[in-house]
Amino acid sequence: MKLRDFSVTSNKITELSCCEVFVFGSNLKGYHGGGAARVAMEKFGAEWGVGVGPTGQCYAIPTMQGDVETIEPYVNRFLEYAKTHQNNRFLVTRIGCGIAGFDDMYIAPLFEEAVNIPNIALPKTWWDIIGKECGVWRTSPSYSDFPKVWTLKTLNKYTTLHKYEIGAGVKTFLPDLKVRYIKGRGEFGYAKFGDFFFDRNQMYVWETDDKYAEEHNDAVVREVFHDECKGRGYVCQRIYAGVQTNFRDINGEIIYTGDVIKVQEKNDNTPQYLALGAMCDADGSGFYGFILDNNSWLLTDCLREQASITRIGTVYYQIGKNELARDVNERVMDFNLAIESAEDHAVRVLMTKYTPNFDQERWKYQGLEILGVEEFDWR
């Protein structure tokens, strides 16, 4: 599937999705006789006699009443309108650069503020002009704009806050973050923020390969985004399985919450096997660490004490096939706080290496080892 760039207005618009609005240049009397104005009236419901503001599935910006300075107030009014209608995607055409006769170099800078409004699409030439002539570009937000620690709760919160960008595939305003999910037995998948969302405690991932077409859940797309999200991909139900941290183990591998880690403390020959969780306050502050009975061992403290940490598996064994999104900490504490014999603990550690896995019986995991089956590709 070829993905569409939702930040750029197509040169030829023949249809609109449910949430899209066609933005065209008009005259104050609303006489839509030619150019994009005529297209707006004939195809997208713009009303004759309405020359300013929303009309049909369109938005009219007057461009025929004078010089560029007379257009600017109407552009500013439109920008404010777009900010307050965040579920709509506004496809701005080259207003004023057709029948009105203005050059793109003079009209594009009027839309400079659009770099900070994710639901506005502009012609590609205008983005180029705004970047080169005005010196502003759509840039990623700073790290401080988002939580330092991510949990299922914060993921739910921020995917809801950025619902428009996720549905439209506009990644500019999103955090640089990756989550892990379960595709099937022995198969993890990974998705960047913007390529997944949650609905009713269920995780959904945008897949782009056409082999997932039959899995696509169109009903969820329309319910969550109030749009068809054409060209975005296929929405497939998945099981959430942890979030990327900014830590690496002794082999340089990125650590995820839900990983089971062999911890070898300095001057101690007896390793511990602990699962990594996360604790986060409402303001996004918190820590990644090993959650224990009545305390936690922060991963930063572990590294500061020069303990050796090695990923050996994950807590995603004995999974329910229709499991809803579950806080990783629940599985982490099940692993870390289990009261069991040394033999049972060894079996549990073994199970972490054959993940993700839906088998409920422990002997099946032991059987994989006896048969010489290599660890699943949980990395």
PDB file of N, CA, C and O in Angstrom, residues 234-295:
ATOM      1  N   TYR A 234      -3.934  -0.491   7.176  1.00  0.00           N
ATOM      2  CA  TYR A 234      -4.937  -1.433   7.666  1.00  0.00           C
ATOM      3  C   TYR A 234      -4.856  -1.502   9.190  1.00  0.00           C
ATOM      4  O   TYR A 234      -3.784  -1.712   9.751  1.00  0.00           O
ATOM      5  N   VAL A 235      -5.982  -1.307   9.850  1.00  0.00           N
ATOM      6  CA  VAL A 235      -6.020  -1.353  11.308  1.00  0.00           C
ATOM      7  C   VAL A 235      -6.248  -2.792  11.761  1.00  0.00           C
ATOM      8  O   VAL A 235      -7.257  -3.397  11.428  1.00  0.00           O
ATOM      9  N   CYS A 236      -5.287  -3.324  12.520  1.00  0.00           N
ATOM     10  CA  CYS A 236      -5.345  -4.714  12.963  1.00  0.00           C
ATOM     11  C   CYS A 236      -5.247  -4.785  14.483  1.00  0.00           C
ATOM     12  O   CYS A 236      -4.456  -4.070  15.098  1.00  0.00           O
ATOM     13  N   GLN A 237      -6.043  -5.642  15.076  1.00  0.00           N
ATOM     14  CA  GLN A 237      -6.032  -5.820  16.525  1.00  0.00           C
ATOM     15  C   GLN A 237      -4.765  -6.555  16.956  1.00  0.00           C
ATOM     16  O   GLN A 237      -4.384  -7.557  16.362  1.00  0.00           O
ATOM     17  N   ARG A 238      -4.116  -6.040  18.002  1.00  0.00           N
ATOM     18  CA  ARG A 238      -2.893  -6.643  18.497  1.00  0.00           C
ATOM     19  C   ARG A 238      -2.890  -6.643  20.033  1.00  0.00           C
ATOM     20  O   ARG A 238      -3.719  -6.006  20.662  1.00  0.00           O
ATOM     21  N   ILE A 239      -1.926  -7.348  20.623  1.00  0.00           N
ATOM     22  CA  ILE A 239      -1.771  -7.392  22.077  1.00  0.00           C
ATOM     23  C   ILE A 239      -0.551  -6.559  22.460  1.00  0.00           C
ATOM     24  O   ILE A 239       0.567  -6.812  21.988  1.00  0.00           O
ATOM     25  N   TYR A 240      -0.764  -5.564  23.294  1.00  0.00           N
ATOM     26  CA  TYR A 240       0.311  -4.677  23.738  1.00  0.00           C
ATOM     27  C   TYR A 240       1.343  -5.453  24.552  1.00  0.00           C
ATOM     28  O   TYR A 240       0.998  -6.286  25.387  1.00  0.00           O
ATOM     29  N   ALA A 241       2.636  -5.166  24.333  1.00  0.00           N
ATOM     30  CA  ALA A 241       3.684  -5.954  25.002  1.00  0.00           C
ATOM     31  C   ALA A 241       4.894  -5.120  25.403  1.00  0.00           C
ATOM     32  O   ALA A 241       6.026  -5.584  25.320  1.00  0.00           O
ATOM     33  N   GLY A 242       4.683  -3.892  25.837  1.00  0.00           N
ATOM     34  CA  GLY A 242       5.789  -3.123  26.392  1.00  0.00           C
ATOM     35  C   GLY A 242       6.229  -1.946  25.542  1.00  0.00           C
ATOM     36  O   GLY A 242       5.898  -1.841  24.370  1.00  0.00           O
ATOM     37  N   VAL A 243       7.004  -1.071  26.168  1.00  0.00           N
ATOM     38  CA  VAL A 243       7.456   0.151  25.514  1.00  0.00           C
ATOM     39  C   VAL A 243       8.978   0.259  25.594  1.00  0.00           C
ATOM     40  O   VAL A 243       9.605  -0.202  26.553  1.00  0.00           O
ATOM     41  N   GLN A 244       9.549   0.849  24.569  1.00  0.00           N
ATOM     42  CA  GLN A 244      10.998   1.034  24.502  1.00  0.00           C
ATOM     43  C   GLN A 244      11.468   2.008  25.582  1.00  0.00           C
ATOM     44  O   GLN A 244      10.870   3.056  25.798  1.00  0.00           O
ATOM     45  N   THR A 245      12.551   1.654  26.266  1.00  0.00           N
ATOM     46  CA  THR A 245      13.174   2.578  27.206  1.00  0.00           C
ATOM     47  C   THR A 245      14.417   3.167  26.533  1.00  0.00           C
ATOM     48  O   THR A 245      14.760   2.793  25.412  1.00  0.00           O
ATOM     49  N   ASN A 246      15.093   4.050  27.234  1.00  0.00           N
ATOM     50  CA  ASN A 246      16.324   4.624  26.675  1.00  0.00           C
ATOM     51  C   ASN A 246      17.561   3.931  27.246  1.00  0.00           C
ATOM     52  O   ASN A 246      18.642   4.504  27.305  1.00  0.00           O
ATOM     53  N   PHE A 247      17.369   2.663  27.662  1.00  0.00           N
ATOM     54  CA  PHE A 247      18.473   1.887  28.222  1.00  0.00           C
ATOM     55  C   PHE A 247      18.829   0.715  27.308  1.00  0.00           C
ATOM     56  O   PHE A 247      17.986   0.220  26.562  1.00  0.00           O
ATOM     57  N   ARG A 248      20.068   0.258  27.414  1.00  0.00           N
ATOM     58  CA  ARG A 248      20.531  -0.913  26.678  1.00  0.00           C
ATOM     59  C   ARG A 248      21.202  -1.888  27.645  1.00  0.00           C
ATOM     60  O   ARG A 248      21.738  -1.478  28.680  1.00  0.00           O
ATOM     61  N   ASP A 249      21.174  -3.169  27.273  1.00  0.00           N
ATOM     62  CA  ASP A 249      21.817  -4.157  28.126  1.00  0.00           C
ATOM     63  C   ASP A 249      23.299  -4.281  27.781  1.00  0.00           C
ATOM     64  O   ASP A 249      23.832  -3.504  26.964  1.00  0.00           O
ATOM     65  N   ILE A 250      23.977  -5.263  28.361  1.00  0.00           N
ATOM     66  CA  ILE A 250      25.421  -5.409  28.191  1.00  0.00           C
ATOM     67  C   ILE A 250      25.816  -5.686  26.746  1.00  0.00           C
ATOM     68  O   ILE A 250      26.930  -5.427  26.321  1.00  0.00           O
ATOM     69  N   ASN A 251      24.841  -6.220  25.957  1.00  0.00           N
ATOM     70  CA  ASN A 251      25.106  -6.518  24.544  1.00  0.00           C
ATOM     71  C   ASN A 251      24.685  -5.385  23.609  1.00  0.00           C
ATOM     72  O   ASN A 251      24.719  -5.534  22.387  1.00  0.00           O
ATOM     73  N   GLY A 252      24.255  -4.274  24.205  1.00  0.00           N
ATOM     74  CA  GLY A 252      23.850  -3.133  23.390  1.00  0.00           C
ATOM     75  C   GLY A 252      22.424  -3.213  22.884  1.00  0.00           C
ATOM     76  O   GLY A 252      22.015  -2.390  22.057  1.00  0.00           O
ATOM     77  N   GLU A 253      21.645  -4.177  23.371  1.00  0.00           N
ATOM     78  CA  GLU A 253      20.264  -4.326  22.914  1.00  0.00           C
ATOM     79  C   GLU A 253      19.342  -3.382  23.680  1.00  0.00           C
ATOM     80  O   GLU A 253      19.467  -3.226  24.897  1.00  0.00           O
ATOM     81  N   ILE A 254      18.408  -2.765  22.970  1.00  0.00           N
ATOM     82  CA  ILE A 254      17.456  -1.855  23.597  1.00  0.00           C
ATOM     83  C   ILE A 254      16.529  -2.632  24.524  1.00  0.00           C
ATOM     84  O   ILE A 254      16.005  -3.689  24.161  1.00  0.00           O
ATOM     85  N   ILE A 255      16.319  -2.105  25.717  1.00  0.00           N
ATOM     86  CA  ILE A 255      15.482  -2.761  26.715  1.00  0.00           C
ATOM     87  C   ILE A 255      14.056  -2.225  26.632  1.00  0.00           C
ATOM     88  O   ILE A 255      13.838  -1.021  26.513  1.00  0.00           O
ATOM     89  N   TYR A 256      13.093  -3.139  26.718  1.00  0.00           N
ATOM     90  CA  TYR A 256      11.671  -2.793  26.733  1.00  0.00           C
ATOM     91  C   TYR A 256      11.077  -3.167  28.083  1.00  0.00           C
ATOM     92  O   TYR A 256      11.559  -4.096  28.749  1.00  0.00           O
ATOM     93  N   THR A 257      10.045  -2.440  28.498  1.00  0.00           N
ATOM     94  CA  THR A 257       9.325  -2.895  29.678  1.00  0.00           C
ATOM     95  C   THR A 257       8.712  -4.255  29.353  1.00  0.00           C
ATOM     96  O   THR A 257       8.285  -4.514  28.226  1.00  0.00           O
ATOM     97  N   GLY A 258       8.706  -5.118  30.341  1.00  0.00           N
ATOM     98  CA  GLY A 258       8.246  -6.487  30.104  1.00  0.00           C
ATOM     99  C   GLY A 258       9.384  -7.435  29.794  1.00  0.00           C
ATOM    100  O   GLY A 258       9.181  -8.655  29.716  1.00  0.00           O
ATOM    101  N   ASP A 259      10.602  -6.915  29.630  1.00  0.00           N
ATOM    102  CA  ASP A 259      11.765  -7.774  29.436  1.00  0.00           C
ATOM    103  C   ASP A 259      12.151  -8.421  30.766  1.00  0.00           C
ATOM    104  O   ASP A 259      12.067  -7.785  31.824  1.00  0.00           O
ATOM    105  N   VAL A 260      12.580  -9.667  30.694  1.00  0.00           N
ATOM    106  CA  VAL A 260      13.160 -10.332  31.857  1.00  0.00           C
ATOM    107  C   VAL A 260      14.673 -10.250  31.712  1.00  0.00           C
ATOM    108  O   VAL A 260      15.232 -10.569  30.657  1.00  0.00           O
ATOM    109  N   ILE A 261      15.307  -9.779  32.778  1.00  0.00           N
ATOM    110  CA  ILE A 261      16.726  -9.428  32.713  1.00  0.00           C
ATOM    111  C   ILE A 261      17.534 -10.200  33.755  1.00  0.00           C
ATOM    112  O   ILE A 261      17.124 -10.320  34.913  1.00  0.00           O
ATOM    113  N   LYS A 262      18.647 -10.730  33.317  1.00  0.00           N
ATOM    114  CA  LYS A 262      19.601 -11.363  34.221  1.00  0.00           C
ATOM    115  C   LYS A 262      20.478 -10.259  34.809  1.00  0.00           C
ATOM    116  O   LYS A 262      21.174  -9.555  34.076  1.00  0.00           O
ATOM    117  N   VAL A 263      20.409 -10.088  36.116  1.00  0.00           N
ATOM    118  CA  VAL A 263      21.159  -9.033  36.802  1.00  0.00           C
ATOM    119  C   VAL A 263      22.291  -9.674  37.591  1.00  0.00           C
ATOM    120  O   VAL A 263      22.051 -10.485  38.498  1.00  0.00           O
ATOM    121  N   GLN A 264      23.498  -9.317  37.241  1.00  0.00           N
ATOM    122  CA  GLN A 264      24.684  -9.843  37.931  1.00  0.00           C
ATOM    123  C   GLN A 264      25.349  -8.679  38.654  1.00  0.00           C
ATOM    124  O   GLN A 264      25.968  -7.816  38.039  1.00  0.00           O
ATOM    125  N   GLU A 265      25.160  -8.630  39.967  1.00  0.00           N
ATOM    126  CA  GLU A 265      25.744  -7.537  40.739  1.00  0.00           C
ATOM    127  C   GLU A 265      27.249  -7.712  40.884  1.00  0.00           C
ATOM    128  O   GLU A 265      27.778  -8.824  40.862  1.00  0.00           O
ATOM    129  N   LYS A 266      27.920  -6.585  41.023  1.00  0.00           N
ATOM    130  CA  LYS A 266      29.369  -6.606  41.186  1.00  0.00           C
ATOM    131  C   LYS A 266      29.743  -7.381  42.446  1.00  0.00           C
ATOM    132  O   LYS A 266      29.122  -7.214  43.499  1.00  0.00           O
ATOM    133  N   ASN A 267      30.740  -8.242  42.352  1.00  0.00           N
ATOM    134  CA  ASN A 267      31.230  -9.051  43.473  1.00  0.00           C
ATOM    135  C   ASN A 267      30.185 -10.039  44.006  1.00  0.00           C
ATOM    136  O   ASN A 267      30.253 -10.464  45.157  1.00  0.00           O
ATOM    137  N   ASP A 268      29.209 -10.386  43.173  1.00  0.00           N
ATOM    138  CA  ASP A 268      28.201 -11.371  43.564  1.00  0.00           C
ATOM    139  C   ASP A 268      28.055 -12.360  42.420  1.00  0.00           C
ATOM    140  O   ASP A 268      27.684 -11.990  41.310  1.00  0.00           O
ATOM    141  N   ASN A 269      28.339 -13.611  42.674  1.00  0.00           N
ATOM    142  CA  ASN A 269      28.309 -14.627  41.626  1.00  0.00           C
ATOM    143  C   ASN A 269      26.929 -15.232  41.397  1.00  0.00           C
ATOM    144  O   ASN A 269      26.758 -16.073  40.519  1.00  0.00           O
ATOM    145  N   THR A 270      25.953 -14.813  42.191  1.00  0.00           N
ATOM    146  CA  THR A 270      24.602 -15.365  42.061  1.00  0.00           C
ATOM    147  C   THR A 270      23.714 -14.391  41.307  1.00  0.00           C
ATOM    148  O   THR A 270      23.345 -13.330  41.834  1.00  0.00           O
ATOM    149  N   PRO A 271      23.359 -14.691  40.061  1.00  0.00           N
ATOM    150  CA  PRO A 271      22.526 -13.759  39.289  1.00  0.00           C
ATOM    151  C   PRO A 271      21.074 -13.757  39.763  1.00  0.00           C
ATOM    152  O   PRO A 271      20.583 -14.737  40.335  1.00  0.00           O
ATOM    153  N   GLN A 272      20.416 -12.651  39.527  1.00  0.00           N
ATOM    154  CA  GLN A 272      18.981 -12.551  39.776  1.00  0.00           C
ATOM    155  C   GLN A 272      18.278 -12.397  38.426  1.00  0.00           C
ATOM    156  O   GLN A 272      18.825 -11.803  37.499  1.00  0.00           O
ATOM    157  N   TYR A 273      17.075 -12.925  38.358  1.00  0.00           N
ATOM    158  CA  TYR A 273      16.271 -12.791  37.136  1.00  0.00           C
ATOM    159  C   TYR A 273      15.041 -11.953  37.480  1.00  0.00           C
ATOM    160  O   TYR A 273      14.188 -12.380  38.259  1.00  0.00           O
ATOM    161  N   LEU A 274      14.979 -10.765  36.921  1.00  0.00           N
ATOM    162  CA  LEU A 274      13.944  -9.809  37.275  1.00  0.00           C
ATOM    163  C   LEU A 274      13.302  -9.220  36.025  1.00  0.00           C
ATOM    164  O   LEU A 274      13.980  -9.019  35.003  1.00  0.00           O
ATOM    165  N   ALA A 275      12.008  -8.934  36.109  1.00  0.00           N
ATOM    166  CA  ALA A 275      11.276  -8.330  34.990  1.00  0.00           C
ATOM    167  C   ALA A 275      11.206  -6.821  35.172  1.00  0.00           C
ATOM    168  O   ALA A 275      11.034  -6.323  36.289  1.00  0.00           O
ATOM    169  N   LEU A 276      11.336  -6.104  34.060  1.00  0.00           N
ATOM    170  CA  LEU A 276      11.388  -4.637  34.098  1.00  0.00           C
ATOM    171  C   LEU A 276      10.001  -4.025  33.920  1.00  0.00           C
ATOM    172  O   LEU A 276       9.273  -4.361  32.979  1.00  0.00           O
ATOM    173  N   GLY A 277       9.668  -3.110  34.832  1.00  0.00           N
ATOM    174  CA  GLY A 277       8.403  -2.379  34.736  1.00  0.00           C
ATOM    175  C   GLY A 277       8.642  -0.881  34.712  1.00  0.00           C
ATOM    176  O   GLY A 277       9.768  -0.416  34.520  1.00  0.00           O
ATOM    177  N   ALA A 278       7.581  -0.115  34.912  1.00  0.00           N
ATOM    178  CA  ALA A 278       7.681   1.350  34.906  1.00  0.00           C
ATOM    179  C   ALA A 278       6.662   1.932  35.857  1.00  0.00           C
ATOM    180  O   ALA A 278       5.529   1.429  35.953  1.00  0.00           O
ATOM    181  N   MET A 279       7.051   2.971  36.535  1.00  0.00           N
ATOM    182  CA  MET A 279       6.144   3.721  37.397  1.00  0.00           C
ATOM    183  C   MET A 279       6.160   5.171  36.929  1.00  0.00           C
ATOM    184  O   MET A 279       7.230   5.738  36.713  1.00  0.00           O
ATOM    185  N   CYS A 280       4.977   5.757  36.768  1.00  0.00           N
ATOM    186  CA  CYS A 280       4.907   7.105  36.200  1.00  0.00           C
ATOM    187  C   CYS A 280       3.836   7.919  36.899  1.00  0.00           C
ATOM    188  O   CYS A 280       2.713   7.436  37.122  1.00  0.00           O
ATOM    189  N   ASP A 281       4.172   9.165  37.258  1.00  0.00           N
ATOM    190  CA  ASP A 281       3.204  10.081  37.843  1.00  0.00           C
ATOM    191  C   ASP A 281       2.414  10.783  36.742  1.00  0.00           C
ATOM    192  O   ASP A 281       2.724  10.667  35.557  1.00  0.00           O
ATOM    193  N   ALA A 282       1.420  11.548  37.145  1.00  0.00           N
ATOM    194  CA  ALA A 282       0.555  12.237  36.183  1.00  0.00           C
ATOM    195  C   ALA A 282       1.338  13.218  35.309  1.00  0.00           C
ATOM    196  O   ALA A 282       0.970  13.457  34.154  1.00  0.00           O
ATOM    197  N   ASP A 283       2.429  13.771  35.838  1.00  0.00           N
ATOM    198  CA  ASP A 283       3.207  14.749  35.074  1.00  0.00           C
ATOM    199  C   ASP A 283       4.240  14.095  34.160  1.00  0.00           C
ATOM    200  O   ASP A 283       5.017  14.785  33.495  1.00  0.00           O
ATOM    201  N   GLY A 284       4.257  12.754  34.118  1.00  0.00           N
ATOM    202  CA  GLY A 284       5.182  12.061  33.233  1.00  0.00           C
ATOM    203  C   GLY A 284       6.509  11.711  33.867  1.00  0.00           C
ATOM    204  O   GLY A 284       7.353  11.075  33.239  1.00  0.00           O
ATOM    205  N   SER A 285       6.706  12.131  35.128  1.00  0.00           N
ATOM    206  CA  SER A 285       7.946  11.769  35.808  1.00  0.00           C
ATOM    207  C   SER A 285       7.804  10.375  36.415  1.00  0.00           C
ATOM    208  O   SER A 285       6.706   9.912  36.688  1.00  0.00           O
ATOM    209  N   GLY A 286       8.915   9.710  36.615  1.00  0.00           N
ATOM    210  CA  GLY A 286       8.864   8.367  37.171  1.00  0.00           C
ATOM    211  C   GLY A 286      10.152   7.629  36.889  1.00  0.00           C
ATOM    212  O   GLY A 286      11.207   8.240  36.747  1.00  0.00           O
ATOM    213  N   PHE A 287      10.065   6.303  36.782  1.00  0.00           N
ATOM    214  CA  PHE A 287      11.281   5.526  36.570  1.00  0.00           C
ATOM    215  C   PHE A 287      10.969   4.205  35.894  1.00  0.00           C
ATOM    216  O   PHE A 287       9.848   3.704  35.925  1.00  0.00           O
ATOM    217  N   TYR A 288      12.000   3.641  35.260  1.00  0.00           N
ATOM    218  CA  TYR A 288      11.984   2.268  34.792  1.00  0.00           C
ATOM    219  C   TYR A 288      12.796   1.465  35.800  1.00  0.00           C
ATOM    220  O   TYR A 288      13.897   1.879  36.194  1.00  0.00           O
ATOM    221  N   GLY A 289      12.248   0.338  36.232  1.00  0.00           N
ATOM    222  CA  GLY A 289      12.970  -0.439  37.228  1.00  0.00           C
ATOM    223  C   GLY A 289      12.301  -1.765  37.521  1.00  0.00           C
ATOM    224  O   GLY A 289      11.299  -2.152  36.913  1.00  0.00           O
ATOM    225  N   PHE A 290      12.870  -2.472  38.477  1.00  0.00           N
ATOM    226  CA  PHE A 290      12.369  -3.775  38.884  1.00  0.00           C
ATOM    227  C   PHE A 290      11.445  -3.574  40.084  1.00  0.00           C
ATOM    228  O   PHE A 290      11.895  -3.195  41.167  1.00  0.00           O
ATOM    229  N   ILE A 291      10.161  -3.793  39.895  1.00  0.00           N
ATOM    230  CA  ILE A 291       9.174  -3.571  40.942  1.00  0.00           C
ATOM    231  C   ILE A 291       9.117  -4.807  41.821  1.00  0.00           C
ATOM    232  O   ILE A 291       8.820  -5.912  41.363  1.00  0.00           O
ATOM    233  N   LEU A 292       9.422  -4.613  43.110  1.00  0.00           N
ATOM    234  CA  LEU A 292       9.510  -5.718  44.054  1.00  0.00           C
ATOM    235  C   LEU A 292       8.377  -5.642  45.068  1.00  0.00           C
ATOM    236  O   LEU A 292       7.389  -4.943  44.849  1.00  0.00           O
ATOM    237  N   ASP A 293       8.515  -6.336  46.187  1.00  0.00           N
ATOM    238  CA  ASP A 293       7.418  -6.471  47.140  1.00  0.00           C
ATOM    239  C   ASP A 293       6.995  -5.133  47.729  1.00  0.00           C
ATOM    240  O   ASP A 293       5.866  -4.688  47.564  1.00  0.00           O
ATOM    241  N   ASN A 294       7.895  -4.469  48.425  1.00  0.00           N
ATOM    242  CA  ASN A 294       7.550  -3.185  49.044  1.00  0.00           C
ATOM    243  C   ASN A 294       8.526  -2.080  48.637  1.00  0.00           C
ATOM    244  O   ASN A 294       8.629  -1.063  49.298  1.00  0.00           O
ATOM    245  N   ASN A 295       9.236  -2.314  47.562  1.00  0.00           N
ATOM    246  CA  ASN A 295      10.152  -1.295  47.044  1.00  0.00           C
ATOM    247  C   ASN A 295      10.446  -1.591  45.578  1.00  0.00           C
ATOM    248  O   ASN A 295       9.928  -2.555  45.014  1.00  0.00           O
TER     249      ASN A 295
END
